[in-house]
Amino acid sequence: MIGARTLRREDPRLLTGRGSYLADHDVPGLCHIALWRSPVAHARIRSIDTAAAAALPGVVAVLTQADLDAAGARPMTHLLPIPGVQPLAWGVLAQEVVRFVGEPLVAVVAASRAIAEDAVDVLVVDYDELPPVVDVHAALEFGAPLLYPEWGTNEFLHLDYATDGLDDALARAPHVRTERFESHRIAALPLEGHGAQASFDPATGTLTVLASQQQPHQLRTVIAEVCSLSEGEVRVIAPDMGGGFGNKQHFTREECLVALLARITGRPVRWSQDRGEGLTASIHSRPQVHDATFGYDDDGRVLALSVRVVSDLGNPVLYFSGVGPSLVTVGALCGGYAIEHHGWSLSCVATTTCPVGGYRGFGQPQSHLTTERVMDLVAADLGIDPAEVRRRNLLPDAPRPFIAHGGARIDVGPLGPQLDQLLDSFQYDAWRERQRAMRDAGRYVGIGLSTLVQGTAPTQYGVAGRGGSYETAIVSVLPDGNVTVAVGSKSQGQSHETVLAQIAAEMLGTTVDRVVVRDGDTALLPNGMGTWGSRTAVMAGGAVRVAAGRVRDKMTAIAAHMGGAPTLEAVAAEAWWHAHRLPAGIEPGLSATVCYTPGRTIPIPDAAGHTSFDETFGSHMTAVAVEVCPATGDVSVLDALLVSDCGVVINPMVVEGQHQGGFAQGLGAVLYEEVRYSDDGQPQCTTLADYTIPTAIEVPRLRVVHRETHSGTEGGFRGVGEAAITAAPAALAGAVADALAPLGVTITSTRLHAHHLRALLRAAGVEPDPAAFAIA
Amino acid sequence: MKPAPFEYVRATQLGDALAALASDDDAKVIAGGQSLVPLMALRLARPALLVDVNDLPLDTVEVANNEVRLGSLVRHVRLERDAVVVRAAPLLAEAAALIGYPAIRNRGTLGGSVAHADPAAELPAALVALDGVVLAEGREGTRRISARDFFEGFLTTVLAPDELVVGVQVPVAAERHGASFREWAPRAGDFAVAGVAVVIELDAGGVCVSLGAAACGVGSTPVDLHEVLTDAGVLGASDVGDSLLRSTAQAAARTARGDDDREQLVGLLTAAALHDAFARARGGDASGTGVAA
Amino acid sequence: MKHRVKFEVNGEAAEIEAEPRETLLDVVRERFGLTGAHAGCEHGACGACTVLVDGAAVRSCLLFAVQCEGRSVQTIEAFGTPAALHPMQEAFRTHHALQCGFCTPAMVLTAIDMLAHSPNATETEIRAALAGNLCRCTGYAGIVDAVCSLAGREPVDS
Ligand SMILES: Cc1cc2nc3c(=O)[nH]c(=O)nc-3n(C[C@H](O)[C@H](O)[C@H](O)COP(=O)(O)OP(=O)(O)OC[C@H]3O[C@@H](n4cnc5c(N)ncnc54)[C@H](O)[C@@H]3O)c2cc1C
Ligand code: FES
Ligand code: FES
């Protein structure tokens, strides 16, 4: 069962339109919310006139933050457990100042979304514009307009780290270079936007909130705080989700707003984010600029790496905002390489743009880009093959765990053999031959590599100040022998109903079709951590395994007492219906609740000053071959292959799907997608016609090869979901750089879109020949 | 993302449609809805009255007097597949296949695309290249407007607010006719950043005796490249060698003056479309593949 | 002003009163409870709302319900049940063509519509026909494999 290509249990309902997403939960009397959002990047509000809006037929309520305050709303805040963070708390709605286009100021509750939008249209808001702060470097300049004047700066957080002797090592290195690598701003864009629906039952005092949310239990905590309720009075249900990708890990203003409005109006209310809101006023991701200085020897060994990271947070009114991913970035800059001297500085900067937050990969695509570009540049500089340079710098195969800078306990399998397997499966040498031949024929082919060592199943402690590294599961064998599994993780499409059932079935000796997995409901379990950070196989899978193991042990004891070889059904009936004849000391029933932790993280510095935030690591190596058309700038992927090591593979079909999907997102990010702002802070991508994610035509096939190095966590699993999305930008940037190197083009950012490449080619003096293009 | 409220009337007779249009200053026609409804959803368009013309008998394809006459309600999917269109107006078939995606082409109409006048749209450029005529019907009667005069600016035409596009007319493709539409878009199916349509006709000796060309995505209207190609020496040429391709490309590129990127694309696409058109005229296969550059 | 609309929904005659601005998407979801049609963008750019009108795939967010007088509308709910999947749905399941499932009903309907016109479509044609339907989860490989399998095509590795 573990290791089988079990078809998905969730599919029949999703395929037939019986999925049940947030907006599929109409109830009688349901009201809808629309928001007046700032049309300008930065402004001080003078007045809000709600009269015309409130007078429209069908409008139930028009509220501002003052109304929410009057109803006892409490502010939202970061729980960043880091000294030096600027003080910041924010209302569910903005109040005196708006700081990005799209910041919500007034909420309308009406009988339909259309009427709510009509009311928003007739709201009259008077404001004085303030200067926008759009460019992250300009934001840091002396005299820049300030988002929060009380900080005296736009820098929300600054941190520095360096090993002893870093400067010396750089000074002594035979070769030193400084290069800039930029990751541009993108949007995760789950196909179903965010949303929440709430109703308040005055009889029981219970607030029930449906939310398209990856961490329902933690949303419960936040809503209870904002609404001044106890956690027992709040039930959060996350129904089927149309994707999340880390975006729905954040606890948004709107989710809290929905909860408050249900209490205030006494009506069931829903907010379904529309796509315009999703693109401009939700969560953006990735914008970071890295200035990397690296020293290396004649053999291509990188001796020292120092990186200055400037991270654009947008307006950081978002739980852990872009700071969370940035902390992961700086922790992962050495990747899978043993670099003796290392340092970084991190500057997290507020700008008058949409809040930046988590997206699948969570800071790692940016660090990985830098690490891999460094390897490529070292290789190019010294004339050594880039695969060879990587080999010389990879973590040694022993010892395990390898203790990285800062203390991370890296427990991956041997990397040398994995690199061999990559080069072999990809037929790297043959590709290099073909590249030469094609270059001779005037075609620009490039090969890119990524050797990703990725922390998975992290504790949230480092970024959210609460967030133990555990997951909860209840495994029960019902009286008829069928099995239920309840977990605190929450699938957004990752096949949990299938893979967790595979684990439970294997442990209990039953079949997958007799196991029902339920998630996404705080009423199922006391607490849970949700799904993010490539954690569910390790954490929820581990919890299910331990719980099922306990139930199995109990069944074994009961069966022994029964004698013979009783069936699972007989044992289940015995345990639930014939308690009087169970062996002494055995409680009736067959159910186990487990709060599983591998216990391998070091969330706060130990005696050695070490922290380690990940329970286990995955290693994934990728090679891509691309061809760039020097006339149009189009990049075609000729081949892509990933050697995946996520420990024990529960379901290869699902793992391959995660890689293929992650690769598509990583490729989309660098070839097709970019969130752009005008100089005055107006978002330039407000519809899905402007924000162009790749379609079936643009996404190539990724070949996946599995290897299995068991982790030391329960079941031997490692995380997998964020591998390919992290690998793709680095590998593609390397491949495009390789392809265009003969034309004198250098790649310093993730903007590999055709129009950017055309501009780079023009700047390099490349003039395409129309006749050649026509005949090709 | 919901449209503002509006009134709705479905017309079953041309006269009713015209009367309804005239009845309200803020009335608008709805045909395929593939351009209008997104604008309404974004509340960028707020018509007070929608006049639905989908029940008018305008889904027609006729050939007469060496002209193809297409009703305004011919949907893109029909342009793409209809055997008569593919044979008699292959450029329109090729252009239609480049529009969006199947579901868009199942609804979007020829008249809608022409009336909407998006400068990036394929069909208006194709009509200009073909030197076609737009047939407009008002309460005063029918106007025949040359496609070259029809498009005035970004999303604006010479059509009066209470006039209806009822059809277009283009010459039937001759025997040695070659047409090609080449475009570049970030993703297949997106509106083109630039596109170029070329139609030529060769005489029995293989000499180009007639040509038309236009670009989309470049200006605020389709850009007529007829003169540019004529001046470049395409008319009268019997072959498109490298140097003719290059000089024509360079001349066409200048129409995108001020925009380096579009200049580059227009040049490339002009050369490609010209090359294809010649090849097709010679090979007797006038039809395009609809594949983007 | 509300309009009376008579049409057919999944084979059954239906009559509703609708405001002009109600889209077919909103109406099938809210009046008929057919929530397999999803609102992914409501401006015609994602395809998640695809339904069949008179047999052809269209975006239900770009069609007002009042325009559907006399038409026949089919949503995913007319094709297969969890216990008895339509062959296209079966193929999607076999080839892991879905993850979150939000794009899926529309993708299935688009694929059914395409194969009705080109039963032997090539992989390239299949990709082009599906390009109007965005999927953020799968990277499309499984979807393409599923449709190829019904078109009798071996999907080619790149
Ligand atoms: C996702 C997507 C992608 C698309 N991609 C492309 C593309 O690549 N290329 C392209 O060209 N188009 C594209 N389109 C637009 C599509 O081609 C439309 O069909 C076309 O632009 C308008 O035709 P329609 O029949 O849908 O017009 P409608 O949307 O109904 O109307 C458009 C405008 O024309 C007016 N109008 C319509 N018919 C008439 C008439 N007979 N007389 C007078 N006025 C009239 C309307 O009042 C309205 O102002 C795309 C659309 C979408 C949603
Ligand atoms: S919801 Fe209709 S196309 Fe996106
Ligand atoms: S399966 Fe999630 S969008 Fe396609």
Tab-separated table of N, CA and C in Angstrom, chain B residues 211-264:
chain	number	residue	atom	x	y	z
B	211	LEU	N	-1.586	43.036	-53.443
B	211	LEU	CA	-1.193	42.702	-52.076
B	211	LEU	C	-1.948	43.559	-51.080
B	212	GLY	N	-2.021	43.048	-49.897
B	212	GLY	CA	-2.585	43.794	-48.786
B	212	GLY	C	-1.867	43.349	-47.534
B	213	ALA	N	-1.767	44.238	-46.579
B	213	ALA	CA	-1.104	43.860	-45.339
B	213	ALA	C	-1.519	44.811	-44.237
B	214	ALA	N	-1.547	44.321	-43.031
B	214	ALA	CA	-1.878	45.181	-41.890
B	214	ALA	C	-1.283	44.572	-40.632
B	215	ALA	N	-1.067	45.434	-39.665
B	215	ALA	CA	-0.517	44.974	-38.384
B	215	ALA	C	-1.510	45.255	-37.271
B	216	CYS	N	-1.539	44.377	-36.285
B	216	CYS	CA	-2.337	44.639	-35.087
B	216	CYS	C	-1.398	44.761	-33.883
B	217	GLY	N	-1.901	45.388	-32.847
B	217	GLY	CA	-1.120	45.516	-31.614
B	217	GLY	C	-0.156	46.686	-31.630
B	218	VAL	N	-0.078	47.372	-32.728
B	218	VAL	CA	1.004	48.335	-32.902
B	218	VAL	C	0.563	49.769	-32.622
B	219	GLY	N	-0.564	50.150	-33.193
B	219	GLY	CA	-1.032	51.517	-32.981
B	219	GLY	C	-2.329	51.503	-32.208
B	220	SER	N	-3.109	52.557	-32.364
B	220	SER	CA	-4.400	52.581	-31.680
B	220	SER	C	-5.484	51.987	-32.575
B	221	THR	N	-5.123	51.709	-33.834
B	221	THR	CA	-6.026	51.015	-34.761
B	221	THR	C	-5.170	49.998	-35.515
B	222	PRO	N	-5.801	49.131	-36.307
B	222	PRO	CA	-4.974	48.304	-37.189
B	222	PRO	C	-4.146	49.231	-38.067
B	223	VAL	N	-2.895	48.852	-38.314
B	223	VAL	CA	-2.024	49.688	-39.139
B	223	VAL	C	-1.967	49.103	-40.541
B	224	ASP	N	-2.378	49.897	-41.507
B	224	ASP	CA	-2.383	49.433	-42.899
B	224	ASP	C	-0.945	49.429	-43.430
B	225	LEU	N	-0.486	48.274	-43.849
B	225	LEU	CA	0.892	48.177	-44.343
B	225	LEU	C	0.936	48.084	-45.869
B	226	HIS	N	-0.203	48.323	-46.501
B	226	HIS	CA	-0.264	48.156	-47.951
B	226	HIS	C	0.797	48.995	-48.653
B	227	GLU	N	0.846	50.260	-48.267
B	227	GLU	CA	1.767	51.156	-48.931
B	227	GLU	C	3.215	50.782	-48.633
B	228	VAL	N	3.442	50.423	-47.370
B	228	VAL	CA	4.803	50.079	-46.957
B	228	VAL	C	5.316	48.906	-47.785
B	229	LEU	N	4.468	47.897	-47.931
B	229	LEU	CA	4.918	46.723	-48.684
B	229	LEU	C	5.051	47.025	-50.172
B	230	THR	N	4.138	47.860	-50.660
B	230	THR	CA	4.216	48.231	-52.069
B	230	THR	C	5.524	48.985	-52.324
B	231	ASP	N	5.776	49.981	-51.475
B	231	ASP	CA	6.992	50.782	-51.655
B	231	ASP	C	8.255	49.941	-51.515
B	232	ALA	N	8.144	48.915	-50.680
B	232	ALA	CA	9.330	48.081	-50.466
B	232	ALA	C	9.593	47.195	-51.686
B	233	GLY	N	8.656	47.186	-52.602
B	233	GLY	CA	8.904	46.438	-53.828
B	233	GLY	C	8.300	45.046	-53.847
B	234	VAL	N	7.375	44.784	-52.945
B	234	VAL	CA	6.754	43.462	-52.952
B	234	VAL	C	5.851	43.320	-54.193
B	235	LEU	N	5.098	44.382	-54.463
B	235	LEU	CA	4.245	44.354	-55.654
B	235	LEU	C	5.159	44.296	-56.875
B	236	GLY	N	4.896	43.329	-57.725
B	236	GLY	CA	5.741	43.176	-58.901
B	236	GLY	C	6.885	42.209	-58.691
B	237	ALA	N	7.109	41.814	-57.445
B	237	ALA	CA	8.198	40.865	-57.191
B	237	ALA	C	7.733	39.463	-57.552
B	238	SER	N	8.672	38.656	-57.975
B	238	SER	CA	8.287	37.278	-58.273
B	238	SER	C	8.939	36.329	-57.270
B	239	ASP	N	9.664	36.902	-56.379
B	239	ASP	CA	10.303	36.055	-55.383
B	239	ASP	C	10.534	36.906	-54.134
B	240	VAL	N	10.511	36.275	-52.993
B	240	VAL	CA	10.888	37.025	-51.797
B	240	VAL	C	12.204	36.484	-51.286
B	241	GLY	N	13.251	37.000	-51.759
B	241	GLY	CA	14.575	36.599	-51.289
B	241	GLY	C	14.898	37.293	-49.983
B	242	ASP	N	16.023	36.940	-49.420
B	242	ASP	CA	16.424	37.482	-48.123
B	242	ASP	C	16.432	39.003	-48.106
B	243	SER	N	16.931	39.590	-49.194
B	243	SER	CA	17.091	41.039	-49.115
B	243	SER	C	15.736	41.727	-49.177
B	244	LEU	N	14.799	41.185	-49.945
B	244	LEU	CA	13.457	41.777	-49.963
B	244	LEU	C	12.778	41.581	-48.596
B	245	LEU	N	12.968	40.403	-48.037
B	245	LEU	CA	12.385	40.157	-46.710
B	245	LEU	C	12.948	41.167	-45.708
B	246	ARG	N	14.251	41.374	-45.770
B	246	ARG	CA	14.879	42.274	-44.799
B	246	ARG	C	14.432	43.717	-45.002
B	247	SER	N	14.415	44.152	-46.240
B	247	SER	CA	14.081	45.568	-46.450
B	247	SER	C	12.603	45.809	-46.142
B	248	THR	N	11.767	44.836	-46.479
B	248	THR	CA	10.339	44.997	-46.165
B	248	THR	C	10.129	45.023	-44.655
B	249	ALA	N	10.839	44.122	-43.997
B	249	ALA	CA	10.718	44.054	-42.539
B	249	ALA	C	11.123	45.384	-41.925
B	250	GLN	N	12.214	45.922	-42.423
B	250	GLN	CA	12.712	47.169	-41.859
B	250	GLN	C	11.708	48.298	-42.077
B	251	ALA	N	11.139	48.322	-43.255
B	251	ALA	CA	10.171	49.376	-43.544
B	251	ALA	C	8.923	49.216	-42.677
B	252	ALA	N	8.468	47.983	-42.539
B	252	ALA	CA	7.260	47.752	-41.737
B	252	ALA	C	7.523	48.086	-40.278
B	253	ALA	N	8.720	47.734	-39.808
B	253	ALA	CA	9.056	47.967	-38.402
B	253	ALA	C	8.899	49.439	-38.050
B	254	ARG	N	9.204	50.306	-39.005
B	254	ARG	CA	9.149	51.743	-38.698
B	254	ARG	C	7.752	52.205	-38.312
B	255	THR	N	6.733	51.434	-38.697
B	255	THR	CA	5.374	51.851	-38.325
B	255	THR	C	5.162	51.771	-36.824
B	256	ALA	N	6.020	51.013	-36.143
B	256	ALA	CA	5.898	50.935	-34.673
B	256	ALA	C	6.863	51.902	-34.019
B	257	ARG	N	7.131	52.979	-34.675
B	257	ARG	CA	8.156	53.926	-34.247
B	257	ARG	C	8.038	54.265	-32.770
B	258	GLY	N	9.195	54.293	-32.123
B	258	GLY	CA	9.186	54.706	-30.724
B	258	GLY	C	9.088	53.532	-29.771
B	259	ASP	N	8.765	52.379	-30.276
B	259	ASP	CA	8.631	51.223	-29.395
B	259	ASP	C	9.567	50.141	-29.939
B	260	ASP	N	10.772	50.088	-29.360
B	260	ASP	CA	11.812	49.179	-29.861
B	260	ASP	C	11.315	47.760	-29.998
B	261	ASP	N	10.581	47.337	-28.976
B	261	ASP	CA	10.196	45.935	-28.947
B	261	ASP	C	9.200	45.637	-30.063
B	262	ARG	N	8.215	46.513	-30.223
B	262	ARG	CA	7.233	46.270	-31.281
B	262	ARG	C	7.876	46.424	-32.659
B	263	GLU	N	8.798	47.355	-32.775
B	263	GLU	CA	9.500	47.483	-34.056
B	263	GLU	C	10.137	46.152	-34.422
B	264	GLN	N	10.806	45.595	-33.431
B	264	GLN	CA	11.490	44.326	-33.694
B	264	GLN	C	10.481	43.257	-34.122
